[in-house]
mmCIF file of C-alpha atoms and ligand atoms in Angstrom:
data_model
loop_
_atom_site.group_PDB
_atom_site.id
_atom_site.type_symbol
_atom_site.label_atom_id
_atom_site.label_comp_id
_atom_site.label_asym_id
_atom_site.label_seq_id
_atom_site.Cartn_x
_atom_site.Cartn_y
_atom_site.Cartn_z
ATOM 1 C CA UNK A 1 90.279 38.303 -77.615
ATOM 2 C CA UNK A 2 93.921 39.280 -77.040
ATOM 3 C CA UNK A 3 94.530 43.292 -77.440
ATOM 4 C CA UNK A 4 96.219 43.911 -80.661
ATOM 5 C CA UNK A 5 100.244 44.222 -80.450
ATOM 6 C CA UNK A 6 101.080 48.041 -80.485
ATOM 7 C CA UNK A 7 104.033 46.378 -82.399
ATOM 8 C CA UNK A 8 102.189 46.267 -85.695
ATOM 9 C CA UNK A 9 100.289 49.448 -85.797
ATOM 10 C CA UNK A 10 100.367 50.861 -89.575
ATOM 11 C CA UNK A 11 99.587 54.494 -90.849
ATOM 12 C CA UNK A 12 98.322 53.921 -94.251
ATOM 13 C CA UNK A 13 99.641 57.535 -95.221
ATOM 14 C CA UNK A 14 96.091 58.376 -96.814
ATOM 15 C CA UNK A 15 94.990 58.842 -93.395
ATOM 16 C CA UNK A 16 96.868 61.943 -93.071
ATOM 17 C CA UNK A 17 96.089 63.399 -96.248
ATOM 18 C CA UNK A 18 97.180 66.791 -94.993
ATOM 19 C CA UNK A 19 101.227 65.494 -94.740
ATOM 20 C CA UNK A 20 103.837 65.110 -97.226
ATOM 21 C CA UNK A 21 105.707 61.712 -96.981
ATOM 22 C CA UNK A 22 108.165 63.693 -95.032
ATOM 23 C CA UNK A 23 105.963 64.543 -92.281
ATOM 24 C CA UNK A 24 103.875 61.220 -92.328
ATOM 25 C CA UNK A 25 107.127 59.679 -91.442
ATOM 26 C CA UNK A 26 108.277 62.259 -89.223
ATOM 27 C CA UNK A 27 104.908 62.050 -87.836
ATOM 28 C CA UNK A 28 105.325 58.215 -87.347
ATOM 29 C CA UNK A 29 108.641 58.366 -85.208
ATOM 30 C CA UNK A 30 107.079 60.580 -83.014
ATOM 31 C CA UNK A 31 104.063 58.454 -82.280
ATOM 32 C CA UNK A 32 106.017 55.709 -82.449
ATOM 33 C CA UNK A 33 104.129 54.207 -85.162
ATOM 34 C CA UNK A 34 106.479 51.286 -86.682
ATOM 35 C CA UNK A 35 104.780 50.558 -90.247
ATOM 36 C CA UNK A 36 103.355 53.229 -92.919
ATOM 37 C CA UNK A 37 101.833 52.270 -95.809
ATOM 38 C CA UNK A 38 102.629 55.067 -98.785
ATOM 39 C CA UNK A 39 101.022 56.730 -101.828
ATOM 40 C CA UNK A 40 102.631 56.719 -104.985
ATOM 41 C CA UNK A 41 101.950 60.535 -105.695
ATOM 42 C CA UNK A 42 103.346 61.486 -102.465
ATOM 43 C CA UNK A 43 106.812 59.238 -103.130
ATOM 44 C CA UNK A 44 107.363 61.178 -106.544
ATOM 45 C CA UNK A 45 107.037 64.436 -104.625
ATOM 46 C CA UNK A 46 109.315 63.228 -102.134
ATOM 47 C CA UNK A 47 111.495 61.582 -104.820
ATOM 48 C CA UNK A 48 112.555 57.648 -104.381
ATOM 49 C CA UNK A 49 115.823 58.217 -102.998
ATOM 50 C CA UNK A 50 115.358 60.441 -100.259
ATOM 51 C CA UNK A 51 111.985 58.623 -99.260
ATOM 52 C CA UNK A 52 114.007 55.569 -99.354
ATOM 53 C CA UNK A 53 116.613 57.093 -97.113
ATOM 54 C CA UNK A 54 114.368 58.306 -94.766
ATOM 55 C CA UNK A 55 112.291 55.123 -94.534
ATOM 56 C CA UNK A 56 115.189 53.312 -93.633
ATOM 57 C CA UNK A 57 116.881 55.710 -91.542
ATOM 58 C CA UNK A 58 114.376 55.829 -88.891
ATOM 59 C CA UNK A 59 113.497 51.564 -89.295
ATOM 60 C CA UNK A 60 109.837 51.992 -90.446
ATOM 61 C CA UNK A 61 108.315 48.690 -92.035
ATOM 62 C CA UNK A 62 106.469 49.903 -95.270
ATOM 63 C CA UNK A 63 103.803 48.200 -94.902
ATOM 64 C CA UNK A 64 102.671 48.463 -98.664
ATOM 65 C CA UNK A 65 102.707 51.292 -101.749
ATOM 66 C CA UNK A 66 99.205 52.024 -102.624
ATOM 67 C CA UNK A 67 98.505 51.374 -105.822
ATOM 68 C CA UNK A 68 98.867 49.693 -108.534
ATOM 69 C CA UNK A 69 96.194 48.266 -110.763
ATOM 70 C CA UNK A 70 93.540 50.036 -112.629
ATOM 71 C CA UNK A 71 93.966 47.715 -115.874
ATOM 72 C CA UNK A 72 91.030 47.616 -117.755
ATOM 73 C CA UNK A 73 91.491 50.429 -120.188
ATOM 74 C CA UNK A 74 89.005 50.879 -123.867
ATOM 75 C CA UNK A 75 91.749 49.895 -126.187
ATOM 76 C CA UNK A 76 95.157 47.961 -126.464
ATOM 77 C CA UNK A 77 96.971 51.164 -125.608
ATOM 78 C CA UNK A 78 95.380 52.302 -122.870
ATOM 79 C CA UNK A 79 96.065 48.540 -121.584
ATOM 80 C CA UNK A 80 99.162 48.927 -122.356
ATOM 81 C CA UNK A 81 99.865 52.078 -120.149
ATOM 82 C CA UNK A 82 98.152 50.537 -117.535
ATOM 83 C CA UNK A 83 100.967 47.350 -117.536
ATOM 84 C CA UNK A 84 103.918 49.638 -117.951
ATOM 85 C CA UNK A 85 102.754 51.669 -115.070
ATOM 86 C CA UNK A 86 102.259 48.578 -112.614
ATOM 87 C CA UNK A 87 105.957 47.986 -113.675
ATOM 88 C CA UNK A 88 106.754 50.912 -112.518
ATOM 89 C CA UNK A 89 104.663 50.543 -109.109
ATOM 90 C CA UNK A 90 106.403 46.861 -108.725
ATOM 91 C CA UNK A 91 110.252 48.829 -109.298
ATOM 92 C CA UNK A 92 109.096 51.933 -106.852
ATOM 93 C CA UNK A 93 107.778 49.255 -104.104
ATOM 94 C CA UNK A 94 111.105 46.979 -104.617
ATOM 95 C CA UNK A 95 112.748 50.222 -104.103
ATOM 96 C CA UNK A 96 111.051 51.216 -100.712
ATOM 97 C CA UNK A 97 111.220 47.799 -99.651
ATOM 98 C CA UNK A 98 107.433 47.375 -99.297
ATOM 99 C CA UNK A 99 105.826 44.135 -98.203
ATOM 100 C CA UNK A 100 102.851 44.516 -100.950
ATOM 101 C CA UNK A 101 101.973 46.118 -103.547
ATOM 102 C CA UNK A 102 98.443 47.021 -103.330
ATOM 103 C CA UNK A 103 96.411 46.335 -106.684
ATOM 104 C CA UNK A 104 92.979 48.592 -106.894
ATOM 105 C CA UNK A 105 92.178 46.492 -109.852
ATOM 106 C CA UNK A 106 90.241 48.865 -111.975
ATOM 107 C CA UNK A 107 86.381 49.382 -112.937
ATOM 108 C CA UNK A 108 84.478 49.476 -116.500
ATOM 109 C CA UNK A 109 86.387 51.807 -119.339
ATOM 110 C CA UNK A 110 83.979 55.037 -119.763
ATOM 111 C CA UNK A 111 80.827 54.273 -121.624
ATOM 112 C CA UNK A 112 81.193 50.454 -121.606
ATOM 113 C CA UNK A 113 78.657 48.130 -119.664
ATOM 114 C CA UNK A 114 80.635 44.949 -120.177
ATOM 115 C CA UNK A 115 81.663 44.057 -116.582
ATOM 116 C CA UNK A 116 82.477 40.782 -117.418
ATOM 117 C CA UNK A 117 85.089 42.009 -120.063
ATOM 118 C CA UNK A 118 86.160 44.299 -117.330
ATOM 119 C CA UNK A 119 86.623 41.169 -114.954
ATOM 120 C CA UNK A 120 88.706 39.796 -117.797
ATOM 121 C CA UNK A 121 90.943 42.406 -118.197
ATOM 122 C CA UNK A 122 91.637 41.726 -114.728
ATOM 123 C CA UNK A 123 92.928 38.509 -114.538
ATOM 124 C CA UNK A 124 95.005 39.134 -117.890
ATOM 125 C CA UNK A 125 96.622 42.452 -116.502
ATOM 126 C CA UNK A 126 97.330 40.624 -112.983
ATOM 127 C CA UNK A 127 98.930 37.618 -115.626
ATOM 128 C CA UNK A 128 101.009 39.905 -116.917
ATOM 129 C CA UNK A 129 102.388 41.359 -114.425
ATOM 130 C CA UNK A 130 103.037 39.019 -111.854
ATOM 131 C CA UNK A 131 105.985 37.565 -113.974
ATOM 132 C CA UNK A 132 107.734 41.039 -113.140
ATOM 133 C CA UNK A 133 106.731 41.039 -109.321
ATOM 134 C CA UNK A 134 107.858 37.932 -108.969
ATOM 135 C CA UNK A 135 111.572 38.284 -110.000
ATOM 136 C CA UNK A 136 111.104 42.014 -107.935
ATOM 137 C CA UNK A 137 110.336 39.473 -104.936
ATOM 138 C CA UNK A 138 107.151 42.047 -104.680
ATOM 139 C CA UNK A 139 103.873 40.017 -103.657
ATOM 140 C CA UNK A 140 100.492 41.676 -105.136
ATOM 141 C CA UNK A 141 97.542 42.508 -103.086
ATOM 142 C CA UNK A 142 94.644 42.438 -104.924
ATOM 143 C CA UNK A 143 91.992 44.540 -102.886
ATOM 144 C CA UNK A 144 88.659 43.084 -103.330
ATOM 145 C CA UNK A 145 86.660 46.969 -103.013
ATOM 146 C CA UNK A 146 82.785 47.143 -102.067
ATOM 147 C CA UNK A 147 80.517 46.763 -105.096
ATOM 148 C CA UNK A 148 79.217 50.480 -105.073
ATOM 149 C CA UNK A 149 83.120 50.500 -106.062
ATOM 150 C CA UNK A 150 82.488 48.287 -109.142
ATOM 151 C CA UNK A 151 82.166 50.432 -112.149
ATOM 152 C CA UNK A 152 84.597 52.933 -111.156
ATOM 153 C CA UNK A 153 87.160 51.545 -109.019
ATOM 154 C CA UNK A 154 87.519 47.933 -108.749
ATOM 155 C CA UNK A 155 85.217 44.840 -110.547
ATOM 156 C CA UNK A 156 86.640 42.333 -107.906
ATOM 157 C CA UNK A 157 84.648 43.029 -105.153
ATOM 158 C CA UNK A 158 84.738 39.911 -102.907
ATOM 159 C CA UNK A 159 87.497 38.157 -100.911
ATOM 160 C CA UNK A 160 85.868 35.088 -102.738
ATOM 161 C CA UNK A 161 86.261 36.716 -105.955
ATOM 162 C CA UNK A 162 89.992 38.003 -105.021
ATOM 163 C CA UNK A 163 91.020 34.426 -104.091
ATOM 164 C CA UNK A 164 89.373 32.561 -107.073
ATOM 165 C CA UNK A 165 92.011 34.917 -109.287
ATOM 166 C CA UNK A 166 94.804 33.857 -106.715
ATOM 167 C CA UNK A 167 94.558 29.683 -107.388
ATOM 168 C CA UNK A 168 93.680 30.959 -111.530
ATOM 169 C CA UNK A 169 96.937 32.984 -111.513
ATOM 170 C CA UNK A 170 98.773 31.520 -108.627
ATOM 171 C CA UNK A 171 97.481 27.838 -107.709
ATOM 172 C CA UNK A 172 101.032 26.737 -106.203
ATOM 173 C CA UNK A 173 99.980 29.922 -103.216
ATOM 174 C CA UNK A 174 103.716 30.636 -103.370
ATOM 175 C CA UNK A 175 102.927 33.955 -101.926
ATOM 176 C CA UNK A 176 103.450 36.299 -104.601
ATOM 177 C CA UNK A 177 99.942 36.783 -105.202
ATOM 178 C CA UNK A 178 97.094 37.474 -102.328
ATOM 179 C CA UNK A 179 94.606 39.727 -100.700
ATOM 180 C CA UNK A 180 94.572 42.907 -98.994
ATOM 181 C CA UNK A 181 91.993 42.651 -96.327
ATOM 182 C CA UNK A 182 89.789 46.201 -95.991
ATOM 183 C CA UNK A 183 87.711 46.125 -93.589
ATOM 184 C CA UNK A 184 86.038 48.583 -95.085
ATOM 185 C CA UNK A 185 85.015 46.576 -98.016
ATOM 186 C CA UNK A 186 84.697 42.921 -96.858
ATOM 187 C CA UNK A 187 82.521 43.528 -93.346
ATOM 188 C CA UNK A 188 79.335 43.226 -94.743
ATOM 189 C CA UNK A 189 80.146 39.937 -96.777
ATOM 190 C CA UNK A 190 78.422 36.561 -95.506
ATOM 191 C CA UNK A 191 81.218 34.761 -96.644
ATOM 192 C CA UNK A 192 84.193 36.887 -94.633
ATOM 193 C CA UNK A 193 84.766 34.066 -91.943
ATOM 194 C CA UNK A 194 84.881 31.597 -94.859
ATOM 195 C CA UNK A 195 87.059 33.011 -96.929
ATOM 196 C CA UNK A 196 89.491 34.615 -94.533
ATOM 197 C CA UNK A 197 90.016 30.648 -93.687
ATOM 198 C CA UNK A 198 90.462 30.130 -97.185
ATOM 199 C CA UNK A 199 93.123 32.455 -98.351
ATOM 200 C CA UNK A 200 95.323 31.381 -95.076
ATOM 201 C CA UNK A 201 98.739 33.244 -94.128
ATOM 202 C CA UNK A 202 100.251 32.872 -97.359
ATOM 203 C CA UNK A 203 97.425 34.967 -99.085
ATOM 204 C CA UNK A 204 96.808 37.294 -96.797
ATOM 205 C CA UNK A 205 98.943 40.356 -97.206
ATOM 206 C CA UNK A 206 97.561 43.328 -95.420
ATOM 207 C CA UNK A 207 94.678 44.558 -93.156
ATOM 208 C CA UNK A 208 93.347 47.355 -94.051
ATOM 209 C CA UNK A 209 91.401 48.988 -90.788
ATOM 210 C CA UNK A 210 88.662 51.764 -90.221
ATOM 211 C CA UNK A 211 85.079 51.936 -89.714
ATOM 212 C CA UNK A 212 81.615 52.164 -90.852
ATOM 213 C CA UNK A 213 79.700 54.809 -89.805
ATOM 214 C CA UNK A 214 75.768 55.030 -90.164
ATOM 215 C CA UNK A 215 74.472 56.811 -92.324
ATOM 216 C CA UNK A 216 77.640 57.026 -94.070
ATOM 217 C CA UNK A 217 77.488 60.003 -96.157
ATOM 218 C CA UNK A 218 79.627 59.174 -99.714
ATOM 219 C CA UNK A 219 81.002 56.795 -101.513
ATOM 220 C CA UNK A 220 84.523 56.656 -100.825
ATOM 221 C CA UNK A 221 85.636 59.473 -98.533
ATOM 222 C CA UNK A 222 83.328 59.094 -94.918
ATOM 223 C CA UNK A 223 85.086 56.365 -93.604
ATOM 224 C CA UNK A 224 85.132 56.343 -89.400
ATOM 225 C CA UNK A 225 87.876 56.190 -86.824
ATOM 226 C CA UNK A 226 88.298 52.423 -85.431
ATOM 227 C CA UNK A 227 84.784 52.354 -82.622
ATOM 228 C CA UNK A 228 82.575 55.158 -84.326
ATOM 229 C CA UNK A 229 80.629 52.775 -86.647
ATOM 230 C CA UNK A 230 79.837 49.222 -86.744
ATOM 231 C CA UNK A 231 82.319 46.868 -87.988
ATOM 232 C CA UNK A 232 83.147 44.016 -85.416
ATOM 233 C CA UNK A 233 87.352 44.653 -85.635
ATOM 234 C CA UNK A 234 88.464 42.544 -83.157
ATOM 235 C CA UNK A 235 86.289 39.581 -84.708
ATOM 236 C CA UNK A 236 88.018 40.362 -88.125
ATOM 237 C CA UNK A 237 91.386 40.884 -86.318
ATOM 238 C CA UNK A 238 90.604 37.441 -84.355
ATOM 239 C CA UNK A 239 89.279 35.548 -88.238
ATOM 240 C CA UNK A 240 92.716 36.459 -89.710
ATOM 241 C CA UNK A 241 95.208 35.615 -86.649
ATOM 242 C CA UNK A 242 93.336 32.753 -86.567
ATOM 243 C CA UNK A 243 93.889 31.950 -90.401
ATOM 244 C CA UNK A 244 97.986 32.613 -89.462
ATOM 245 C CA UNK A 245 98.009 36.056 -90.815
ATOM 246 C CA UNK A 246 100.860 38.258 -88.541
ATOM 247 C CA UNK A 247 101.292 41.379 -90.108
ATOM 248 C CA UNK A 248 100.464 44.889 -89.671
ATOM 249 C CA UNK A 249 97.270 46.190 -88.650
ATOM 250 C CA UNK A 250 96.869 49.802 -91.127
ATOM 251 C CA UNK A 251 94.814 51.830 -90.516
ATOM 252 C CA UNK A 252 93.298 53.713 -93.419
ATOM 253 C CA UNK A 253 91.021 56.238 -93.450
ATOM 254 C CA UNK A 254 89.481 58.640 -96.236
ATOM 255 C CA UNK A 255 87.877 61.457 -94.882
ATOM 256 C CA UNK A 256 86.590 64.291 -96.351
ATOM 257 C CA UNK A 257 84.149 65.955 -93.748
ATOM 258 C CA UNK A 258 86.307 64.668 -90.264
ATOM 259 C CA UNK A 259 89.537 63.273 -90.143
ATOM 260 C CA UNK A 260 91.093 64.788 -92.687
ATOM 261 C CA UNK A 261 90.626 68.228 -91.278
ATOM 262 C CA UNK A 262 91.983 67.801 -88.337
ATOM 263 C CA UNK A 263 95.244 68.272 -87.346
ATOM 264 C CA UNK A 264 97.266 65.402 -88.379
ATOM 265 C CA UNK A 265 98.244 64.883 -84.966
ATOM 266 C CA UNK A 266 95.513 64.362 -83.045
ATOM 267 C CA UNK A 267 94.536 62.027 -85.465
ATOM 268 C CA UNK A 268 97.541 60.134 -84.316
ATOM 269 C CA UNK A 269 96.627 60.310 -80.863
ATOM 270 C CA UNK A 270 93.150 59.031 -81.866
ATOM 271 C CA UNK A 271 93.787 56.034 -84.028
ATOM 272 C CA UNK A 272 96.737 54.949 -81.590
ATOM 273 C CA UNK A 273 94.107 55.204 -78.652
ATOM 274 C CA UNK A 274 91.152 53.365 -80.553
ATOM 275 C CA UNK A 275 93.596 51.003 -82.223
ATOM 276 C CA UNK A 276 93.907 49.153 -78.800
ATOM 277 C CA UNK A 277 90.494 48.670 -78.268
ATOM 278 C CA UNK A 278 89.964 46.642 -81.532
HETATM 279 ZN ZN1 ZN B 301 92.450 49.542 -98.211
#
């Protein structure tokens, strides 16, 4: 196995929660980190334009705007919102000329047990939108998330799942809809190597990196650096080069009790060090 190209390190901006846009990017120049991966709430703080400018200025791919998405909703409006805000996500990303949107699909309305209908409401917000993304020239990641993600989060929870959406929604694989690839979420999944293979270069739009620790102590926000848990990365790196995937290796890490206490910085220094080990 090859050592990943320093080239195509990404800071999925999450990582450094502590950072405004501002910094993250400032941060990324310094490090010489050449793709970032940004958060919708921190772009409105920063305001489109300048974030724009800035993103430009100092030649940083943006490697994707986190997130669209989260379309199953109780009633026709709340669907509704849901659509006209994944416009909006779509116009933003054009905007920051990202590579993906990401699409954290959505989990059960409050109260309801009817994952199915949830599942449902997935493909027919994805439909809806993809109309829009494709004259925006923006491809959609859908992010298959791990199934203790389901109810809350995201119903698609496998690549397999992901990709049976993509040839529904997309069977020509023209590229403007595929699969963000999170580590995080896919490791465990018997079918990884398969359907890696499957999706192929023109579905695969990102890769998402971290690790796994054991125990792992919540839900969503105890992910590891790259080496401190138990994912094999460079096998994953090695199933999606082989599958023709050459994009940006982002690394993306919630963090409650660790990372995202420290001092942005070191963080840096850590995930730029660990990165070229995996
Ligand atoms: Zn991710």
């Amino acid at each position: 196995m090859t050592p990943p190209d320093p080239a195509l390190l990404s800071l999925n901006a999450i990582t450094t929660k502590k950072w405004t846009l501002a910094e993250a990017i400032d941060g990324c120049v310094r490090h010489g980190i050449g793709g970032i991966t940004v958060w919708r709430d921190r772009l409105q703080e920063m305001g489109l334009a300048a974030a724009t400018k800035a993103l430009r200025a100092n030649g940083l791919a943006v490697t994707g705007l986190c997130r669209g998405g989260m379309f199953p909703a109780a009633d026709a409006a709340g669907r509704r919102a849901s659509i006209e805000d994944n416009y909006r996500a779509i116009d933003e990303a054009q905007a920051i000329g990202a590579r993906c949107l990401i699409l954290v699909v959505g989990g059960m309305p409050p109260g309801s047990r009817d994952l199915a209908g949830a599942r449902e409401q997935v493909k027919e917000g994805i439909a809806t939108i993809l109309g829009r993304a494709r004259e925006a020239n923006m491809p959609l990641a859908i992010e298959p998330l791990h199934p203790m993600q389901a109810a809350d989060r995201a119903c698609i929870n496998t690549l397999g799942q992901a990709l049976d959406l993509c040839d529904l929604l997309d069977p020509q694989a023209t590229g403007a809809l595929g699969v963000a690839v999170d580590v995080y979420h896919v490791w465990w999944d018997p079918q990884l190597e398969a359907q890696i293979a499957r999706a192929g270069a023109k579905r695969l739009l990102a890769h998402h990196i971290c690790d796994w620790l054991v125990p792992t102590t919540d839900l969503a926000f105890d992910r590891g650096m790259m080496g401190d848990g138990v994912i094999d990365l460079p096998r994953i790196r090695g199933l999606m080069e082989k599958a023709g995937y050459r994009g940006y290796n982002e690394v993306e890490i919630f963090s409650q009790r660790d990372w995202w206490q420290r001092d942005p910085d070191e963080v840096l220094r850590a995930m730029k060090q660990r990165y070229a080990a995996c």
